XYZ file of C-alpha atoms in Angstrom:
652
model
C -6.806 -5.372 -27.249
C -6.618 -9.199 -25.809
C -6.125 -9.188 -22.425
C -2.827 -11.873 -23.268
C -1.064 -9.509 -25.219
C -1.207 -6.571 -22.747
C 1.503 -4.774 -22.520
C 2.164 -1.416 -20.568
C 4.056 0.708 -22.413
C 2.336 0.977 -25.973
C -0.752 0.739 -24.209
C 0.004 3.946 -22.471
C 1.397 5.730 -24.754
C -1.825 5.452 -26.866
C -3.903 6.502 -24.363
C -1.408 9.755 -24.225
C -1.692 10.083 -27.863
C 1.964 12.275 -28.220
C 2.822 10.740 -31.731
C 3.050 13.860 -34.423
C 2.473 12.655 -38.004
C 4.261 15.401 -39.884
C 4.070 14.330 -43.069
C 2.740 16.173 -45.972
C -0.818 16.880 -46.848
C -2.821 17.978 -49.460
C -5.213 21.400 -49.796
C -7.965 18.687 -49.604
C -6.761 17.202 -45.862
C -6.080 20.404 -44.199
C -8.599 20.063 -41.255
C -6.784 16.919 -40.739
C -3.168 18.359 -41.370
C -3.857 21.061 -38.387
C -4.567 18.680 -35.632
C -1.481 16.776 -36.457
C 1.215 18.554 -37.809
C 0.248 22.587 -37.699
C -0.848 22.587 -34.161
C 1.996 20.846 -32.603
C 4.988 22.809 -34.817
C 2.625 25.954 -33.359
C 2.423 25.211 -29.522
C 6.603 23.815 -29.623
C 8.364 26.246 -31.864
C 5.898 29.579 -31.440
C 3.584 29.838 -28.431
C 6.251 30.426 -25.801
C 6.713 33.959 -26.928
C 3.781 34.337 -28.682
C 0.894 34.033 -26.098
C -1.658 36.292 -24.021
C 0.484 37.801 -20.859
C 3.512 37.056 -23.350
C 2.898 38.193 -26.460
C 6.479 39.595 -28.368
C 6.029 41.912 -31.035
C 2.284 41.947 -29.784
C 1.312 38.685 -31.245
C -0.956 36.081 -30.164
C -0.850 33.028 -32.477
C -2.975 30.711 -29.841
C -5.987 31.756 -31.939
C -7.091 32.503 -35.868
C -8.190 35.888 -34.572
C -5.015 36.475 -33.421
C -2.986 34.858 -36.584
C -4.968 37.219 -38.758
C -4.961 40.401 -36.262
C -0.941 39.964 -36.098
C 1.429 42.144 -34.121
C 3.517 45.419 -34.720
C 4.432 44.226 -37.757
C 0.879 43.214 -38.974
C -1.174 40.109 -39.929
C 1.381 36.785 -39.017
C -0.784 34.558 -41.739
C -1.843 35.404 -45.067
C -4.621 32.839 -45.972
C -3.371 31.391 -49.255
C -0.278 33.232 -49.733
C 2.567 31.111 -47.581
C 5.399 33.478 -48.956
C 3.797 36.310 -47.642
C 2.893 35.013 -44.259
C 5.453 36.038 -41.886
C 4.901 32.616 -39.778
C 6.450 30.842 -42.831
C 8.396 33.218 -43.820
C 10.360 34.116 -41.203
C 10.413 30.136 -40.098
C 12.468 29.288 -43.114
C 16.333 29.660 -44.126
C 17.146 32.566 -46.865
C 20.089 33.213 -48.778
C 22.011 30.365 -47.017
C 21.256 31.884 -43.345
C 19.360 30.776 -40.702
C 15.769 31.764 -40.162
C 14.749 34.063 -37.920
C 12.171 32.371 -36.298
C 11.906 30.869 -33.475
C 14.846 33.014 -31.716
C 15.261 30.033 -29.479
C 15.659 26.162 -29.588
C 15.639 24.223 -32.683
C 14.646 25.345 -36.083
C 11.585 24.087 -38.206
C 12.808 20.793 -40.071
C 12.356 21.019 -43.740
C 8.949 18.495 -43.095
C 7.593 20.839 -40.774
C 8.392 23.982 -42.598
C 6.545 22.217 -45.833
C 3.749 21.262 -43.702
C 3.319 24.633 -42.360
C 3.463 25.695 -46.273
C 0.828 23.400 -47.431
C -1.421 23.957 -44.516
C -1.260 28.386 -45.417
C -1.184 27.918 -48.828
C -4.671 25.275 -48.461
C -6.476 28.475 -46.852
C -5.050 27.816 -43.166
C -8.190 26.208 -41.835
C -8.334 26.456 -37.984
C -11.184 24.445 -36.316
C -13.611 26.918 -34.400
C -13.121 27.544 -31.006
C -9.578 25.926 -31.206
C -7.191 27.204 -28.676
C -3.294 26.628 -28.920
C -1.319 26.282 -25.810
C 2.396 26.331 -25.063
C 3.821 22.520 -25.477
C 5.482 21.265 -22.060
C 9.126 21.775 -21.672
C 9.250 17.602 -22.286
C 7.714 16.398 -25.923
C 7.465 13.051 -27.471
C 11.484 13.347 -26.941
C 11.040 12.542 -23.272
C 13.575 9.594 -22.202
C 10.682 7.324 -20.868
C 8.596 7.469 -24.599
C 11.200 6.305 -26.744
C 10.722 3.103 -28.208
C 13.195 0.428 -27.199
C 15.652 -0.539 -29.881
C 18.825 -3.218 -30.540
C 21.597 -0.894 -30.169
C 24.653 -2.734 -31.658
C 27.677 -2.677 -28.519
C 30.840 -1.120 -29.492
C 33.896 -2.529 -30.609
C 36.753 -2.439 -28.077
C 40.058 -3.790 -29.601
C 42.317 -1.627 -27.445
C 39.999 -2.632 -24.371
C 41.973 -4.791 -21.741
C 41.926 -8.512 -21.000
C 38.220 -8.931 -19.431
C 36.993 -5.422 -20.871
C 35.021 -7.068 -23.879
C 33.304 -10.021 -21.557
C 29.887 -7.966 -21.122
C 28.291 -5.386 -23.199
C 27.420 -3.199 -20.915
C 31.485 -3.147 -20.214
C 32.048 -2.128 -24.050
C 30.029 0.994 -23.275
C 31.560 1.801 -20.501
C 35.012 1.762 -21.953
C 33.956 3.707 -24.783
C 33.122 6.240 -22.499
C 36.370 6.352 -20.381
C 37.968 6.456 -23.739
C 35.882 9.586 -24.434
C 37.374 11.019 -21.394
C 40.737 10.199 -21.511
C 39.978 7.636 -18.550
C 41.755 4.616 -17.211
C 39.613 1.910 -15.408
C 40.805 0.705 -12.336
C 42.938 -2.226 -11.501
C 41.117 -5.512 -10.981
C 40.419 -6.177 -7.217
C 40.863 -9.179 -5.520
C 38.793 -11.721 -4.227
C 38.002 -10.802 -0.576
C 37.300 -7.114 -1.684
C 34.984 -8.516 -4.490
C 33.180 -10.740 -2.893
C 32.301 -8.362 -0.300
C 30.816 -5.752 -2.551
C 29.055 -8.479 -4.660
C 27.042 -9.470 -1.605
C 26.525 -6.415 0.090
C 24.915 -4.995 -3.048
C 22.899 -8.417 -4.313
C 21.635 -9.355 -0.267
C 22.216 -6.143 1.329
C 24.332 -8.105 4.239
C 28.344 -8.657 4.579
C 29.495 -12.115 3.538
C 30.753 -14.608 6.438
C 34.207 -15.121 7.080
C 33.916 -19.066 5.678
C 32.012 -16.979 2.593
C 35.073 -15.492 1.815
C 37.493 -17.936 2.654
C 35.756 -20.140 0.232
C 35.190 -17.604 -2.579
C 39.451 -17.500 -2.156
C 40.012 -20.919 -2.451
C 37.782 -20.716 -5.329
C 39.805 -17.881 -7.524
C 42.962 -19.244 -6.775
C 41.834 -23.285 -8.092
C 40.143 -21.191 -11.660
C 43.089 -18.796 -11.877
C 45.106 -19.594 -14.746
C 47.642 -17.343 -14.310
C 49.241 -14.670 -11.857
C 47.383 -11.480 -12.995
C 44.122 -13.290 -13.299
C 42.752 -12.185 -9.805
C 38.835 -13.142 -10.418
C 38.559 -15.717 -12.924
C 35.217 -15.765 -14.969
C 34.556 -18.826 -13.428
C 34.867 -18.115 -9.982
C 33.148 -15.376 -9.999
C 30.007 -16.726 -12.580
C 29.764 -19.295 -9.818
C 29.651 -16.588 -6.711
C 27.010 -14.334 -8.720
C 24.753 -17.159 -9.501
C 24.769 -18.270 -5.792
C 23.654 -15.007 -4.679
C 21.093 -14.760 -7.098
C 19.584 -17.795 -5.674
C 19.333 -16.952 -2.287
C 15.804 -15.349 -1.281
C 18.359 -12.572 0.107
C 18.455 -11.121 -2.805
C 14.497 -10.892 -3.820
C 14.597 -9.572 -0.278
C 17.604 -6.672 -1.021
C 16.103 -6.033 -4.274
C 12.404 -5.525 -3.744
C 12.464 -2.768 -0.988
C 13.665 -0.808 -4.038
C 10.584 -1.810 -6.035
C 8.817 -1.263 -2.537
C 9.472 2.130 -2.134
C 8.716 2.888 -5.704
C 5.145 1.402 -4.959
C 5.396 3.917 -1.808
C 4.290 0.605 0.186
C 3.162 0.431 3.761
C 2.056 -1.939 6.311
C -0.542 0.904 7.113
C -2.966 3.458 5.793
C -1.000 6.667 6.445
C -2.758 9.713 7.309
C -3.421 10.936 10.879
C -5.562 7.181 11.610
C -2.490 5.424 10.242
C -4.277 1.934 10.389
C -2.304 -1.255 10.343
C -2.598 -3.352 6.887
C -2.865 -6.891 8.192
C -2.546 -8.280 4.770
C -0.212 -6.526 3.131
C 2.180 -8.568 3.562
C 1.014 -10.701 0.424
C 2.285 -8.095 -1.959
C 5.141 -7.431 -0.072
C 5.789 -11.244 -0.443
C 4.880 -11.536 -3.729
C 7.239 -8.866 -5.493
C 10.342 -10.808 -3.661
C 9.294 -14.196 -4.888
C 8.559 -11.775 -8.401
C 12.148 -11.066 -8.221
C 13.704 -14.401 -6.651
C 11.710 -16.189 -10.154
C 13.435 -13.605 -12.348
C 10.039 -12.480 -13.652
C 10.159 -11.102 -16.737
C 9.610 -7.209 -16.402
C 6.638 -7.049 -18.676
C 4.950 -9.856 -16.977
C 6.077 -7.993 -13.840
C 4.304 -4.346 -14.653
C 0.992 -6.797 -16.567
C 0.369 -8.653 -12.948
C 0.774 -5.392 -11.132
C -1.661 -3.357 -12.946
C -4.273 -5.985 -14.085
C -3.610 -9.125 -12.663
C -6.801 -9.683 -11.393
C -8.225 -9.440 -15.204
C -5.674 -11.333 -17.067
C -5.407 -13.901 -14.548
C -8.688 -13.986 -12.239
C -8.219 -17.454 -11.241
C -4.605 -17.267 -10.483
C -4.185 -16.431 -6.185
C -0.659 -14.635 -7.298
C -1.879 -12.407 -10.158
C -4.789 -11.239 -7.432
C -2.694 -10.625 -4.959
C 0.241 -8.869 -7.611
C -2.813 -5.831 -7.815
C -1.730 -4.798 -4.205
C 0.475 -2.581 -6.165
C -2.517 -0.325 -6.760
C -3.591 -0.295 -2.957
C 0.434 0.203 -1.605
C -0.195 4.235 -1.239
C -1.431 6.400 1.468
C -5.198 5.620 2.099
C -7.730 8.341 4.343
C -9.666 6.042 6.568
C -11.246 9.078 7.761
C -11.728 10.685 4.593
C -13.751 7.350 3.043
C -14.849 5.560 6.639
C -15.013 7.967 9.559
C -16.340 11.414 8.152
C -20.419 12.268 6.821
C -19.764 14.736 5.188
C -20.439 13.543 1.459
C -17.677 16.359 0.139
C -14.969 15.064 2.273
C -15.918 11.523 1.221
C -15.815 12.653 -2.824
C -12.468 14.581 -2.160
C -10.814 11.404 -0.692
C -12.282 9.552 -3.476
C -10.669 11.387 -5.893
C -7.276 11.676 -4.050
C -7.322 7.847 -3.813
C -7.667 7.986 -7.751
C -5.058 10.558 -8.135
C -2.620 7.995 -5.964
C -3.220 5.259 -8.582
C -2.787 7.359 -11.545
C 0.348 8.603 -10.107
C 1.759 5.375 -9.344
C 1.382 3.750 -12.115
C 3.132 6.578 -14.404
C 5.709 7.190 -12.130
C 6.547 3.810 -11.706
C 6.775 2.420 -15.372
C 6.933 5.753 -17.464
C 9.358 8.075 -15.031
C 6.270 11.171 -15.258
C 4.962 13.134 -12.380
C 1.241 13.434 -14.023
C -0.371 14.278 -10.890
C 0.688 18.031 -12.171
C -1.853 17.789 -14.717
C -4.534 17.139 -11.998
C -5.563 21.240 -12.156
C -3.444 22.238 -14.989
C -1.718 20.924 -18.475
C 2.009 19.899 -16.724
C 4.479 22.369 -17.293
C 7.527 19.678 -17.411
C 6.224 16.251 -18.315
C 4.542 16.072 -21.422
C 0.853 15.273 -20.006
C -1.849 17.767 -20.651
C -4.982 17.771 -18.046
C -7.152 15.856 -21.020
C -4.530 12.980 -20.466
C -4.414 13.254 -17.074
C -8.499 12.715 -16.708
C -8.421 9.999 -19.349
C -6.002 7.835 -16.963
C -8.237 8.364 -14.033
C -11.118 6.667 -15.971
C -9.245 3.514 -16.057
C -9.103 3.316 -12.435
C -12.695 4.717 -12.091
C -13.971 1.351 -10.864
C -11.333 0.440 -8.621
C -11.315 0.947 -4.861
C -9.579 -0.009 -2.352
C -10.161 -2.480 -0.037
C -9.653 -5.603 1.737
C -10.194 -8.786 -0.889
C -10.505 -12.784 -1.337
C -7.312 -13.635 -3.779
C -9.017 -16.801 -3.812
C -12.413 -17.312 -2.692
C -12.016 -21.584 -2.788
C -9.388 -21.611 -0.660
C -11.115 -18.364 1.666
C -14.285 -20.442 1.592
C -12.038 -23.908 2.755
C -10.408 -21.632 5.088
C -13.385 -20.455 6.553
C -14.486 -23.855 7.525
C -11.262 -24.694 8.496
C -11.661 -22.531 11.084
C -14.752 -22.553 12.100
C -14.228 -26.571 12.588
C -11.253 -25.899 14.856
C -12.883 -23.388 16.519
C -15.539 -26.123 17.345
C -13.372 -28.526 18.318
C -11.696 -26.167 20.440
C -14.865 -25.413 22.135
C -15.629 -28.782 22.895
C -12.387 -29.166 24.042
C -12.760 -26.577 26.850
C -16.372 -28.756 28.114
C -14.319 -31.591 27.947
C -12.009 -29.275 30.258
C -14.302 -28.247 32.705
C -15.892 -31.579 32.888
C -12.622 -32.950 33.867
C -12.109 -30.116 36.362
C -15.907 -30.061 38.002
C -18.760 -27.795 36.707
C -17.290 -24.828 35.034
C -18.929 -21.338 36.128
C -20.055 -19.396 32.841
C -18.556 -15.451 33.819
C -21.202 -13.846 32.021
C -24.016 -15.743 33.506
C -21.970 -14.436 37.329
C -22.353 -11.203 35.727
C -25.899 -10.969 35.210
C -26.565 -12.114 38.552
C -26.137 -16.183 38.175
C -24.764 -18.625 40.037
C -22.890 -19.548 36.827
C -24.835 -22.017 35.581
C -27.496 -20.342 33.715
C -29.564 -18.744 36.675
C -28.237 -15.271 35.661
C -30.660 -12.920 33.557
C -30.003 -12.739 29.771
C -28.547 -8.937 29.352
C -28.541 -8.235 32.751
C -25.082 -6.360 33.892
C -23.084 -4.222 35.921
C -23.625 -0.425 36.061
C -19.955 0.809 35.783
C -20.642 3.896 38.001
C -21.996 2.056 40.732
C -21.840 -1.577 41.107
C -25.257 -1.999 40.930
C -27.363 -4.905 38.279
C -28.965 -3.325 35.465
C -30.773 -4.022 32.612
C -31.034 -0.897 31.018
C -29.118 0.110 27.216
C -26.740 2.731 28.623
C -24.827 5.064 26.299
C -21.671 7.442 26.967
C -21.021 7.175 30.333
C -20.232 10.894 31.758
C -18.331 11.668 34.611
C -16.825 8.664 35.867
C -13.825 8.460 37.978
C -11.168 6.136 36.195
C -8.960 4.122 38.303
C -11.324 3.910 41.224
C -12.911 0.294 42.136
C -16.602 0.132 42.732
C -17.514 -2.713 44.809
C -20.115 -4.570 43.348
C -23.052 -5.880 45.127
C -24.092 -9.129 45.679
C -24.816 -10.415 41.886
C -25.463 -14.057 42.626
C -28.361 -15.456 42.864
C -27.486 -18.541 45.600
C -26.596 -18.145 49.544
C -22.651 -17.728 49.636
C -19.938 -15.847 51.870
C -18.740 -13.679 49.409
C -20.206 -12.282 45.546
C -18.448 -13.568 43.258
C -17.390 -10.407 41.460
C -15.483 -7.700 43.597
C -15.122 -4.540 41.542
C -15.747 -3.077 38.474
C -13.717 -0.254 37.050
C -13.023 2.418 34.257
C -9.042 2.478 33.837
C -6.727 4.941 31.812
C -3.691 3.047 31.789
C -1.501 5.911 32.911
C -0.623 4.250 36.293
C -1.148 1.289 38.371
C -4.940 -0.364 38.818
C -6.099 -1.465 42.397
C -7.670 -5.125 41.863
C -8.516 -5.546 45.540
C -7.753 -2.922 48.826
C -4.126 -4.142 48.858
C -2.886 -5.265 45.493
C -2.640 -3.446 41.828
C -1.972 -4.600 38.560
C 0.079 -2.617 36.036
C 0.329 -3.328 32.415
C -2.515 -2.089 31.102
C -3.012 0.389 28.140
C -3.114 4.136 28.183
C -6.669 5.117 27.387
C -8.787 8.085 26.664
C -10.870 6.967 30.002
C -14.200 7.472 28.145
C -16.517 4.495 29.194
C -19.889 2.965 27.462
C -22.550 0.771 28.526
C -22.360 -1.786 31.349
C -20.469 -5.089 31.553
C -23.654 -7.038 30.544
C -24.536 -10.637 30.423
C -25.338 -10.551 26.594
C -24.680 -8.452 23.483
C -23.372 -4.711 24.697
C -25.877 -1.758 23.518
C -25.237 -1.012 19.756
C -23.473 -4.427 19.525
C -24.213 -5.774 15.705
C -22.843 -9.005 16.054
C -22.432 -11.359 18.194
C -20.198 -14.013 15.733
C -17.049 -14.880 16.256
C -15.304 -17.204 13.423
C -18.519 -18.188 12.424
C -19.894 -19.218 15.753
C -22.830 -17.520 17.073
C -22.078 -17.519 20.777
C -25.716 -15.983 20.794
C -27.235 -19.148 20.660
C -28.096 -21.898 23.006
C -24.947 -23.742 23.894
C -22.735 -20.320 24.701
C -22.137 -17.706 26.500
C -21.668 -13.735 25.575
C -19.516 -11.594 28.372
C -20.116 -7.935 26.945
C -17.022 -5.594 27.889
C -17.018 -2.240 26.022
C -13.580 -0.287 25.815
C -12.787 0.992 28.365
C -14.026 -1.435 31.259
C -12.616 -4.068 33.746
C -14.122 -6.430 36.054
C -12.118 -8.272 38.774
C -13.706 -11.574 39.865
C -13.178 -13.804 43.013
C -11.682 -16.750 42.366
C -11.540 -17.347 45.846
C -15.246 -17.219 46.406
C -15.706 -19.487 43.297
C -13.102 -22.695 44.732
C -14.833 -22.483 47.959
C -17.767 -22.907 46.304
C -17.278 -25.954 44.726
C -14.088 -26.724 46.918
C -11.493 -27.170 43.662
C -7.690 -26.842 44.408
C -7.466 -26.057 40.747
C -9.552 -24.556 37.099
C -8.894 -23.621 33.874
C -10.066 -20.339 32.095
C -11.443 -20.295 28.633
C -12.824 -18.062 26.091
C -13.026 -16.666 22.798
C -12.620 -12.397 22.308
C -13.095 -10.535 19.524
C -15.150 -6.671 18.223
C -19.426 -7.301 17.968
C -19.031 -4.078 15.716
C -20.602 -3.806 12.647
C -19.322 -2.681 8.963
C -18.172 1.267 10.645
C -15.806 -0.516 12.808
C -13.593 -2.178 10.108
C -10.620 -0.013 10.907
C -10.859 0.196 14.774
C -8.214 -0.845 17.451
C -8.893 -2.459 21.141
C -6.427 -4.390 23.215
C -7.699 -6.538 25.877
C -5.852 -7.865 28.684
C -6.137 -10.775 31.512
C -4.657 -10.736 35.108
C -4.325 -13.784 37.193
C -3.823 -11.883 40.772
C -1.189 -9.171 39.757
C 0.543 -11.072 37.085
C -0.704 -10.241 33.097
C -1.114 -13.831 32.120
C -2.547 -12.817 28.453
C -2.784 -9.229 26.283
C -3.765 -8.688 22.623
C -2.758 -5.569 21.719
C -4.577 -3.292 18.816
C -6.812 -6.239 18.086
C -9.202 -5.452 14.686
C -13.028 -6.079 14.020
C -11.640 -9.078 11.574
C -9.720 -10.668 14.316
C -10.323 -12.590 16.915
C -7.797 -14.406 20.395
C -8.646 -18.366 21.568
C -7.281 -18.230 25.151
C -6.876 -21.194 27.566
C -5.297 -20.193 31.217
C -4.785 -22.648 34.259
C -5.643 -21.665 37.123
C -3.702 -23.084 39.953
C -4.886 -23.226 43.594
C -4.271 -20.101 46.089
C -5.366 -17.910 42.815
C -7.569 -14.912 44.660
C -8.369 -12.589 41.268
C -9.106 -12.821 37.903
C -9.279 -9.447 36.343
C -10.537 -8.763 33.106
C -9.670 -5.045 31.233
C -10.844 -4.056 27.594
C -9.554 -1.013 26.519
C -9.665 1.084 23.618
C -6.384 0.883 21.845
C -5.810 4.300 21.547
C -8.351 5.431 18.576
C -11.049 6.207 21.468
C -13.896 4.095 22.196
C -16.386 4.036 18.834
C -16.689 0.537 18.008
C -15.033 -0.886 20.416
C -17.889 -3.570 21.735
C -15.547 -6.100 22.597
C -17.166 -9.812 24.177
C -15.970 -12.752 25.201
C -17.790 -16.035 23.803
C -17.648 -18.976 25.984
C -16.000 -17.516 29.017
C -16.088 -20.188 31.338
């Protein structure tokens, strides 16, 4: 099949394979004439009584065994003989009355009942080791399988003025006729318009709106009784249909068909920063009156009809919309949990897809042939295998314009950082915080991954894990960490906060604002990459090369600095703080959270809140004169503390 003449239904309803040839065969094609016509007339019209643990008249006709064993009343097949095998027999009118077989639902047509007589009277070959089962309470009849077909509209002549402008309103006065049914009186204009936009936008019209759409009616009307002329309201419809209100109305219904979410689900629930492409593109799908084919072809395989085409890429979101178990395929080691959440993830495509376009709940057939839609557990495993080599996941729609917007960024993020030199050129030497941190004045005397022990204040050096009971909220004065003769060290405290209350930043003042936490603590606040840090990029910048800076600050940590220590230093009424903050986790941190958070003395001057591994926060603060503190807090955004190696490039 080209991939340009793809099209979803037929497509699907080969791959379920329900079409029943019934026609007749000869002696010679009875192998063939059981698979298509004998076995489905069996499993429809017979099985449902006739079955093991419901067997009437003690009959079994799921098997040739049990055709040939037969019931109370004997064998139910006589190989050769059709009139004297009671399955025919019994399945076909006599004497001008009905058969007596099956007791209930419809009787054998006269093509199956001459099919069943060719196939008996041919020797009733049964393919070894074939096993009959009950059909599903739906067949090929099912409302969703029928093929779509010109149905001619009916003729109305009794129908009043306006009932014979639309089709659709032909059918519906048939039907009211049917019933003995009047339609209601026309309504007028300020009612009409009101329901038109309500159910096109999903919002009330404005009171000029209506006023207008009034104005309109009465210049079309052409007489009295002619409340809402065609005109008028041809003119109101089409405006609505133009307005992206209506794409926007119209495609949360679509939406919630593709059961779509801005996150994962499950007990992680992780935010979806880019699903907001789909989202986007089935209103503009529906603002462009797409055609509906075109609509379910981009959805399912956009990416393979159209590779090249941003739109169709980004139309396959449809297949990632569900529910998706970050633990289940990120978190867990267990290789059993990670196959089960494989195969649930397939299960959610499968499912979407037919209950989207086709109207069938098929994840039924998952551990059994369905028992109401017409989808055996042979189909059901078939339709995974299409989506056997798709998984979801995070994707370039269009890796030109990624790649151009990759070094679009990384350009800015250049000239950004040689705007904040230019800064603290302009505003005296700048002090580098993660050289003060590993013991520098601040201009490069500190000691590369030297930092501050958490628990005590102290330097170290050392590649500290967990950190075990550790008071949180409590400062811990630091020690002297600079390396030159001054009043006062330039750092104050270091702490471990919870965010359930207020945060000392000095004896006297306290800062509120930050983040509840789970209190748990890693590492130190280091001058360099944090233990188990795997990178140390940040939109593609290394800040571990000459040139930058890296302020390590694990969830959850804070360090308050002294700003007055720091303008005495270099006697400055006034500085600016920059920097650069984003996750040094590797590949097992794709789907953490952090927040980080800045205080200038007790006010929060800047706060990113559940920040991700992909993303990263430019920040450029003044800092006026009389400013004592500058606290720094990383914490862990309330998924705990794995992966949370937060840094700071560039903090100067």
């Amino acid at each position: 099949m080209s991939l340009h003449r793809f099209w979803l239904i037929p497509t699907l309803h080969c791959l379920l394979a329900f079409a029943i040839d019934l026609s007749v065969a000869s002696a010679e094609q009875s192998p063939e004439l059981f698979d298509t016509s004998i076995a489905p007339i069996l499993s429809a019209k017979c099985a449902s009584c006739h079955q093991p643990g419901n067997s009437k008249g003690g009959l079994d006709i799921t098997t040739r065994e049990g055709m040939l064993r037969g019931g109370d009343s004997g064998p139910a097949i006589v190989p050769g003989k059709p009139d004297e095998s009671p399955i025919y027999a019994r399945a076909i009118p006599h004497d001008g009355e009905a058969p007596e077989m099956p007791e209930k639902g419809t009787p054998l047509s006269e093509s199956e009942s001459e099919a069943l007589r060719t196939w008996i009277d041919a020797g009733a070959n049964w393919p070894a080791n074939r096993v009959l089962r009950e059909q599903s309470k739906a067949d090929a009849s099912f409302w969703s399988l029928q093929t779509v077909n010109d149905v001619e509209p009916p003729h109305c002549p009794d129908a009043p003025q306006g009932w014979s402008y639309h089709p659709i309103d032909r059918f519906v006065w048939e039907k009211l006729q049917e019933r003995g049914l009047q339609p209601n009186p026309t309504t007028d204009p300020r009612t009409f318009i009101r329901r038109a936009t309500v159910d096109l936008w999903g919002l009330p019209p404005s009171p000029d709106e209506v006023a207008q759409f009034e104005k309109d009616c009465a210049a079309a009307r052409q007489h009295p009784d002619d409340l809402l002329p065609d005109s008028a309201v041809e003119r109101l419809i089409d405006r609505l249909l133009q307005s992206p209100h209506y794409g926007e109305r119209w495609g949360r219904h679509w939406l919630d068909i593709a059961h779509y979410a801005d996150t994962h689900g499950f007990e992680r629930d992780q935010i979806r920063l880019n699903a907001w492409h789909y989202r986007d593109w089935v209103i503009e799908a529906l603002n462009d009156d797409l055609r509906y084919d075109h609509f379910l072809q981009k959805q399912i395989a956009g990416d393979v009809i159209s590779p090249d085409d941003p739109k169709s890429v980004i139309a396959t979101g449809f297949l990632a919309a569900g529910p998706w178990d970050f633990v289940g395929h990120v978190e867990t080691q267990s290789d059993l949990l990670k196959r089960a959440a494989r195969a649930g993830d397939l299960d959610d495509m499968v499912t979407q897809v037919m209950t989207a376009t086709m109207g069938l709940t098929v994840n039924c057939a998952r551990c059994h042939d369905h028992k109401l839609d017409p989808i055996s557990q042979e189909d059901y495993y078939r339709l995974t295998s299409i989506f056997a080599g798709v998984k979801r996941s995070e994707r370039d729609v269009s890796p030109a314009e990624t790649h151009d917007l990759s070094r679009r960024k990384k350009e800015l993020t250049e000239q950004l950082s040689k705007l904040r030199q230019q800064i603290a050129e302009l505003s005296g030497d700048g002090w580098s915080l993660a050289d003060i941190v590993g013991g520098g004045d601040g201009h490069g005397s500190g000691k590369p991954n030297q930092g501050i022990d958490l628990r005590d204040g102290k330097s170290n050096s050392e590649k500290l894990g967990y950190l075990r009971d550790v008071p949180v909220n409590q400062l811990v004065a630091v020690a002297a960490t600079s390396t030159i003769d001054h009043p006062r060290p330039f750092v104050k405290h270091v702490f471990i906060p919870d965010g359930k209350g207020a945060v000392l930043i000095d004896e006297n003042r306290s800062v509120q604002g930050i983040p509840p936490t789970s209190g748990d603590a890693w590492d130190l606040i280091r001058n360099g990459a944090i233990n188990a840090q795997a990178s140390t990029k940040l939109n593609d910048i290394d800040y571990a090369n000459p040139g930058h800076s890296i302020l390590g600050l694990h969830a959850n940590s804070g360090i308050t600095f002294d700003l007055s220590a720091l303008q005495n230093d270099k006697s400055v009424s006034s500085f600016i703080f920059t920097g650069v903050v984003g996750f040094g986790s590797g590949s097992g941190g794709a789907g953490t959270h952090a927040d980080f958070s800045i205080f200038v003395d007790q006010s929060l001057t800047f706060q990113k809140l559940r920040m991700r591994k992909e993303e990263s926060e430019q920040f450029v603060i003044p800092l006026s004169a009389g400013t004592k503190t500058l606290t720094l807090v990383a914490t862990d955004g309330g998924d705990g503390i794995g992966h949370d190696l937060l840094f700071l490039g560039d903090a100067t």
